[in-house]
Short mmCIF file of C-alpha atoms and ligand atoms in Angstrom, two decimals:
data_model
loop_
_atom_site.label_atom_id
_atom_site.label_comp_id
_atom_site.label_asym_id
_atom_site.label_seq_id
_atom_site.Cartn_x
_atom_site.Cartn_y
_atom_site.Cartn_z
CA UNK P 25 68.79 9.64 40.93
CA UNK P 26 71.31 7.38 43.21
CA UNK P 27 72.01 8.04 46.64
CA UNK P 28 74.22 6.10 47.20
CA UNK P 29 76.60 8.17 49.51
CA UNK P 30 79.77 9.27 47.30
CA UNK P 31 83.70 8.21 47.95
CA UNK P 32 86.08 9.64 46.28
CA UNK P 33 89.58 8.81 46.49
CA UNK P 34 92.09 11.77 45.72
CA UNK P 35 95.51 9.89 45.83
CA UNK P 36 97.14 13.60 44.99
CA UNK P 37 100.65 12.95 44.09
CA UNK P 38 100.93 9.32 45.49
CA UNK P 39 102.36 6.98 45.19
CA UNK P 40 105.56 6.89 43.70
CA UNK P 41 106.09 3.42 42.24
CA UNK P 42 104.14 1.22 40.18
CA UNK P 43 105.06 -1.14 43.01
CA UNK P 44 103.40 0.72 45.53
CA UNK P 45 100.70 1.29 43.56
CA UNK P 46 100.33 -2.78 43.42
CA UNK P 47 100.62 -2.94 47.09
CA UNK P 48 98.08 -0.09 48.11
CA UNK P 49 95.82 -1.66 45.44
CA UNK P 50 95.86 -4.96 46.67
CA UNK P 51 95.22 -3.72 50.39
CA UNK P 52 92.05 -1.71 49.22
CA UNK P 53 90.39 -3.91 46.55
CA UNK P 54 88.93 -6.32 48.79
CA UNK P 55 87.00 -2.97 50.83
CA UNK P 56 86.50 -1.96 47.59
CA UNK P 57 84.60 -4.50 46.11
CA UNK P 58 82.32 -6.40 48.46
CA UNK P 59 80.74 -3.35 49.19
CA UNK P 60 77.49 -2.72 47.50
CA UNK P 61 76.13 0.24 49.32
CA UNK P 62 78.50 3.23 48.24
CA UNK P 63 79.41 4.36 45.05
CA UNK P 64 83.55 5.27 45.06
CA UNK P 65 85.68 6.67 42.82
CA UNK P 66 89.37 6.60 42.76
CA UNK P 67 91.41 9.40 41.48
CA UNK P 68 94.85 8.55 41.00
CA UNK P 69 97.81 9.92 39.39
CA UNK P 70 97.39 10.19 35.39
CA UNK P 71 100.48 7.86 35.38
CA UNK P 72 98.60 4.91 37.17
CA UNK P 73 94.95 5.69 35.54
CA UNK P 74 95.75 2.59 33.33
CA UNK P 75 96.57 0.10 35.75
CA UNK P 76 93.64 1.33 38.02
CA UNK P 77 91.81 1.69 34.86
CA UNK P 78 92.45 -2.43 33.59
CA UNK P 79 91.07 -3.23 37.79
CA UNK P 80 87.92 -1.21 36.84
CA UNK P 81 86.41 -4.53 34.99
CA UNK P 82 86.35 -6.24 38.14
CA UNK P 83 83.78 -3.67 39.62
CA UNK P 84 82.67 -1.87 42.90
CA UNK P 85 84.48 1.29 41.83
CA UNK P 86 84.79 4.03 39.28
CA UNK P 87 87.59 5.96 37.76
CA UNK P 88 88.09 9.64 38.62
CA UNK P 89 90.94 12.03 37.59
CA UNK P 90 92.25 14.65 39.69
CA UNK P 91 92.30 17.31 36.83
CA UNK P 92 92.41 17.82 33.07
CA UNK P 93 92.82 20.66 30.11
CA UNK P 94 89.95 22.58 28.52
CA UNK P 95 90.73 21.68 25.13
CA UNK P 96 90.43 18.12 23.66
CA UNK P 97 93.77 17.65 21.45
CA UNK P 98 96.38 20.18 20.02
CA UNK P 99 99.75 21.82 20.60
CA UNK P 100 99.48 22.00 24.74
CA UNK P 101 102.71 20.18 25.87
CA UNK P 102 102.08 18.21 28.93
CA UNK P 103 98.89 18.76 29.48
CA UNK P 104 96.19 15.80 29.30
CA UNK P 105 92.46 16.18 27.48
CA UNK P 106 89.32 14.86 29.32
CA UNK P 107 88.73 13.10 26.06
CA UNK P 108 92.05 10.86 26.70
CA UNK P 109 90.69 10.31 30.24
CA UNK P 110 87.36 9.59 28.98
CA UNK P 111 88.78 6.87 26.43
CA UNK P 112 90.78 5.32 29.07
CA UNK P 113 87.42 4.87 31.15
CA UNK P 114 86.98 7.47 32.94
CA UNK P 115 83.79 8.99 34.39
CA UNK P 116 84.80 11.62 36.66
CA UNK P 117 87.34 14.51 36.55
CA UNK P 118 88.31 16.81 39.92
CA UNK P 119 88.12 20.47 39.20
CA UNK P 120 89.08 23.34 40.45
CA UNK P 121 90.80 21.54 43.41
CA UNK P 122 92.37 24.15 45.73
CA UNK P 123 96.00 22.32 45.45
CA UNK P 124 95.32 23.58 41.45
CA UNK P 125 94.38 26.88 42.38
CA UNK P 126 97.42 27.89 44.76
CA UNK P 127 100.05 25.88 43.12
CA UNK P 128 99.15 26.35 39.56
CA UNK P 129 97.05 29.59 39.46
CA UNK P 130 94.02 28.22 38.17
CA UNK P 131 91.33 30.94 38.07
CA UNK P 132 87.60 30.73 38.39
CA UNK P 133 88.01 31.03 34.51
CA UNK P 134 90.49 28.35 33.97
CA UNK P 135 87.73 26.26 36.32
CA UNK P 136 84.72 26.73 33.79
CA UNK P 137 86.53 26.02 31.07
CA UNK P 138 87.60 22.87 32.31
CA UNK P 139 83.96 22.52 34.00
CA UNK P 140 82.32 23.16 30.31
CA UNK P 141 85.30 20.41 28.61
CA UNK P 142 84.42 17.78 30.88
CA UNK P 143 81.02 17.87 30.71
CA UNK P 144 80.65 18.31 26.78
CA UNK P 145 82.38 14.90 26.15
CA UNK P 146 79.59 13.63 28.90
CA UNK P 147 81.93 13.21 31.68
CA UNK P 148 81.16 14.18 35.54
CA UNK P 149 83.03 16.87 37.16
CA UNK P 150 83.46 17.31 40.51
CA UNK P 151 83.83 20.66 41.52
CA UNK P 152 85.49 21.97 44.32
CA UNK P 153 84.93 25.10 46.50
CA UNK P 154 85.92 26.47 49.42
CA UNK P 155 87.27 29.19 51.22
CA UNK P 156 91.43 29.70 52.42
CA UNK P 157 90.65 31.31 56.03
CA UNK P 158 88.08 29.94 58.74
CA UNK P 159 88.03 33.27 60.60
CA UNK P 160 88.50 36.58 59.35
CA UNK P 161 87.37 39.55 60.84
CA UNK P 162 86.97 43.53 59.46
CA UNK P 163 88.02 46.93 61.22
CA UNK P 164 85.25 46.61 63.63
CA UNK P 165 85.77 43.00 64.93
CA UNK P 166 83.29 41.76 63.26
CA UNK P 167 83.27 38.36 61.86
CA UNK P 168 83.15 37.94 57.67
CA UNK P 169 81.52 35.07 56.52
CA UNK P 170 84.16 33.59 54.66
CA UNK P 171 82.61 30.98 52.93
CA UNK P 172 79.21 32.62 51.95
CA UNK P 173 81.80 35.39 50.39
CA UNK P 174 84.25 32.58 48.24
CA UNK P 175 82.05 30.07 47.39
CA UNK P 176 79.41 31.92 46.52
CA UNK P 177 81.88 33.93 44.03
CA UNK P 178 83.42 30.35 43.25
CA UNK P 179 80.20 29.15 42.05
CA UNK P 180 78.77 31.90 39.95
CA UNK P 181 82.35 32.54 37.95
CA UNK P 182 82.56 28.72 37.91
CA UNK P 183 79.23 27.80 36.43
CA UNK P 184 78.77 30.73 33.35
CA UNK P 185 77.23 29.52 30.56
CA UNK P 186 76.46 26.08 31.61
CA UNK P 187 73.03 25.03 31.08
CA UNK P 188 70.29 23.24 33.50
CA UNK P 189 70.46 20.61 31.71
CA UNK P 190 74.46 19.89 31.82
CA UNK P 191 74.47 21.23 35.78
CA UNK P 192 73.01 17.78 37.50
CA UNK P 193 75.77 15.91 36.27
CA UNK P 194 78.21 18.24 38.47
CA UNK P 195 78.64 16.64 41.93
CA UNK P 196 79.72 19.59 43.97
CA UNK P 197 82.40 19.38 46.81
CA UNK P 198 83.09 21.50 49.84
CA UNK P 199 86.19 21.44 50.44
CA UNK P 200 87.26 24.91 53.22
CA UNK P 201 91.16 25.05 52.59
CA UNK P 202 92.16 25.51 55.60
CA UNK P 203 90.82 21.85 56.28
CA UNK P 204 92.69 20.18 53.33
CA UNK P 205 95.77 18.12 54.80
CA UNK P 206 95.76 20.10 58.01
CA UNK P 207 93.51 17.57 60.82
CA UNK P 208 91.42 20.38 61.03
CA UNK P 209 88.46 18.97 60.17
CA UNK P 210 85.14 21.18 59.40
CA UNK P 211 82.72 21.36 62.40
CA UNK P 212 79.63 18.96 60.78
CA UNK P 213 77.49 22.04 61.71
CA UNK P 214 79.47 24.10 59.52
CA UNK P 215 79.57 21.88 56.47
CA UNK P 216 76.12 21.58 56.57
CA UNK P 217 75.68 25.09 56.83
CA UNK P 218 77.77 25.61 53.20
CA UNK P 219 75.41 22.18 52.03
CA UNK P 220 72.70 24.35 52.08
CA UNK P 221 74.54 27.86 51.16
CA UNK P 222 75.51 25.99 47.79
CA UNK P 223 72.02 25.00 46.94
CA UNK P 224 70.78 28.37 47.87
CA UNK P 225 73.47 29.88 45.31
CA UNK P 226 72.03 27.18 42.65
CA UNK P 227 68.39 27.71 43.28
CA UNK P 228 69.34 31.36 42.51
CA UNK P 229 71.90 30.52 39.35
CA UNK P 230 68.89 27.88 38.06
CA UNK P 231 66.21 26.63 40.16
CA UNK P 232 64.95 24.92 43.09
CA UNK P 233 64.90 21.06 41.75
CA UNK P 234 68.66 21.85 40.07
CA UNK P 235 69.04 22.62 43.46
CA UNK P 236 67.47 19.98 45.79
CA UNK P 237 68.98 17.72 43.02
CA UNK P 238 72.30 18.55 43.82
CA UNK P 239 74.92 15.68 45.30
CA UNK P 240 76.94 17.76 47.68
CA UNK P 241 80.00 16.23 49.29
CA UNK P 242 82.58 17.41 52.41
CA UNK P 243 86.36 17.01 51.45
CA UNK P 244 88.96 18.19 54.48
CA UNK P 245 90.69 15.93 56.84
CA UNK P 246 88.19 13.04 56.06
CA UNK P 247 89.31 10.07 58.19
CA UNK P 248 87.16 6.99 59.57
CA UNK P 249 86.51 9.10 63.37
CA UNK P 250 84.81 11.48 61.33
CA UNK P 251 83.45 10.72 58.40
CA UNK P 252 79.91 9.78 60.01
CA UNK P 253 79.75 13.10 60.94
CA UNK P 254 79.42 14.34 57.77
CA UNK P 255 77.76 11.29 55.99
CA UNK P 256 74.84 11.06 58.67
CA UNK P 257 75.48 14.48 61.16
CA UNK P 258 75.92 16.93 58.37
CA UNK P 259 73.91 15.08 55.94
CA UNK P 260 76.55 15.11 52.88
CA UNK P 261 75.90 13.30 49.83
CA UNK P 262 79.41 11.84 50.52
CA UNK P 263 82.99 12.68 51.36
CA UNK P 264 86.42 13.72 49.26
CA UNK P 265 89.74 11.89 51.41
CA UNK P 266 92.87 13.00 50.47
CA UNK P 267 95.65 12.03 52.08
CA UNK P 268 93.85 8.92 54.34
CA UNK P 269 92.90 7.35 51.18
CA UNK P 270 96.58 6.44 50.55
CA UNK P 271 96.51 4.39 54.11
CA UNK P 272 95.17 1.17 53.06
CA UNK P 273 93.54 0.61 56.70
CA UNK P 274 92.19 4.13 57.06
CA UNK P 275 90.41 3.81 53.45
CA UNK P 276 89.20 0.23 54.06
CA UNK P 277 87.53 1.96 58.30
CA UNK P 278 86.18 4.57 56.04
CA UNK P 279 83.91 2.36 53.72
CA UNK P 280 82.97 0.11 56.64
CA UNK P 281 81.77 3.76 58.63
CA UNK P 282 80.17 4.61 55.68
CA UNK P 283 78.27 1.44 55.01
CA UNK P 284 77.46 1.24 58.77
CA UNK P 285 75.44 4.24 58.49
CA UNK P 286 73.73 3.49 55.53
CA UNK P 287 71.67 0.19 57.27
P1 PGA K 1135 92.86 15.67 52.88
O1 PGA K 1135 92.67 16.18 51.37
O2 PGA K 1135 91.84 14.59 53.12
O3 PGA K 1135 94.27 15.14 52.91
O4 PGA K 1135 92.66 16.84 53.77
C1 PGA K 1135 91.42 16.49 50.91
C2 PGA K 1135 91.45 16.84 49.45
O5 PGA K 1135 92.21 16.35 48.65
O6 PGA K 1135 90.66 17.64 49.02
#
């Protein structure tokens, strides 16, 4: 198994020229590449996968994407397989990320059938939970545990019918909504507290190994003052960054935190 702590790069909807693209690449490969202790993968855009995809020789990262469609070809205008992605090298494909959910209705259903696609043409998914409010409270003032609630539900509709076998080539990411492109970052204490709530729910779907096995990463707010928090504090297997791994010079302060803490 490698433990090398996880990176992944969700470039969302960014950036919006090939130039830029150029630029931001340029600013990030040199991070990138001398590093030897992390494993990163960069999810960009479907339209720049190829040019990120032809830097990909040159090592030191892998390529993700941030989504794909359950089936592998047909009449589905628009939408791209995880067989394309997989022919134009890559390794990983983001599902169920909560920008998917609320913007494009994708169900716990959609999510397994996308879960089951990527992983039948022997791709990695990385699978995202988490829950939309940090505090919510019923008639009697009592506080509902949001996450145990959603990504507990999240995992069990996500994860029918895959086997034990396929399930330690998911790497799982936390990812509470209410963090995502807010500041707000998760308390450490809190994302390790839903580290060990997701293994609990997959020592109950499989067993305990599938379980212990399982890479578990925080995505929400990620930026270079936190991330050791959740690296070392919280004890993730690594971190998601949105919208800091678009800054060139936040990305680059995030792999040197992250490499710091692995000596
Ligand atoms: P953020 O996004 O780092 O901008 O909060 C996280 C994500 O894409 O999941």
């Amino acid at each position: 198994m490698d433990n090398k702590p996880l990176i992944i790069a969700n470039w969302k909807m960014n950036p919006t020229s090939q130039k830029e693209v150029e630029r931001l690449w340029d600013s990030v490969k040199g991070g990138i590449k001398k590093n030897k202790t992390i494993e990163i993968i960069i999810c960009p855009p479907f339209i720049w996968l190829p040019f990120i995809s032809s830097m990909s020789a040159k090592g030191g990262f892998a390529l993700g994407s941030q989504d794909c469609f359950w089936e592998n070809s047909g009449a589905y205008t628009g939408e791209i397989s995880s067989l394309m992605l997989k022919d134009l090298g890559c390794q990983y494909v983001v599902v169920g990320h909560s920008e998917r959910r609320k913007y494009f209705g994708e169900s716990d259903e959609i999510i397994n059938r996308k879960l089951k696609a990527v992983l039948k043409n022997r791709m990695k998914p990385v699978f995202c939970v988490g829950e939309e409010i940090r505090d919510s409270f019923n008639e009697d003032g009592q506080q509902i545990n949001e996450m145990g609630l959603i990504v507990g539900e999240q995992l069990e509709k996500g994860l029918t019918g895959i086997s034990p076998e396929r399930i330690r080539e998911i790497i799982f990411a936390y990812e509470p909504i209410w963090s995502i492109g807010t500041g707000q970052a998760c308390l450490p204490d809190d994302a390790m507290k839903a580290r060990l709530f997701i293994r609990k729910i997959l020592s109950k779907l499989y067993d305990r190994r599938i379980a212990e096995r399982a890479r578990i990463i925080y995505g929400g707010s990620v930026d270079s003052k936190n991330v050791s928090d959740y690296i070392k504090g919280a004890q993730m297997d690594g971190v998601l960054v949105g919208s800091a791994s678009v800054n060139a010079s936040e990305f680059n302060r995030i792999i040197d935190r992250v490499a710091e803490r692995k000596q």
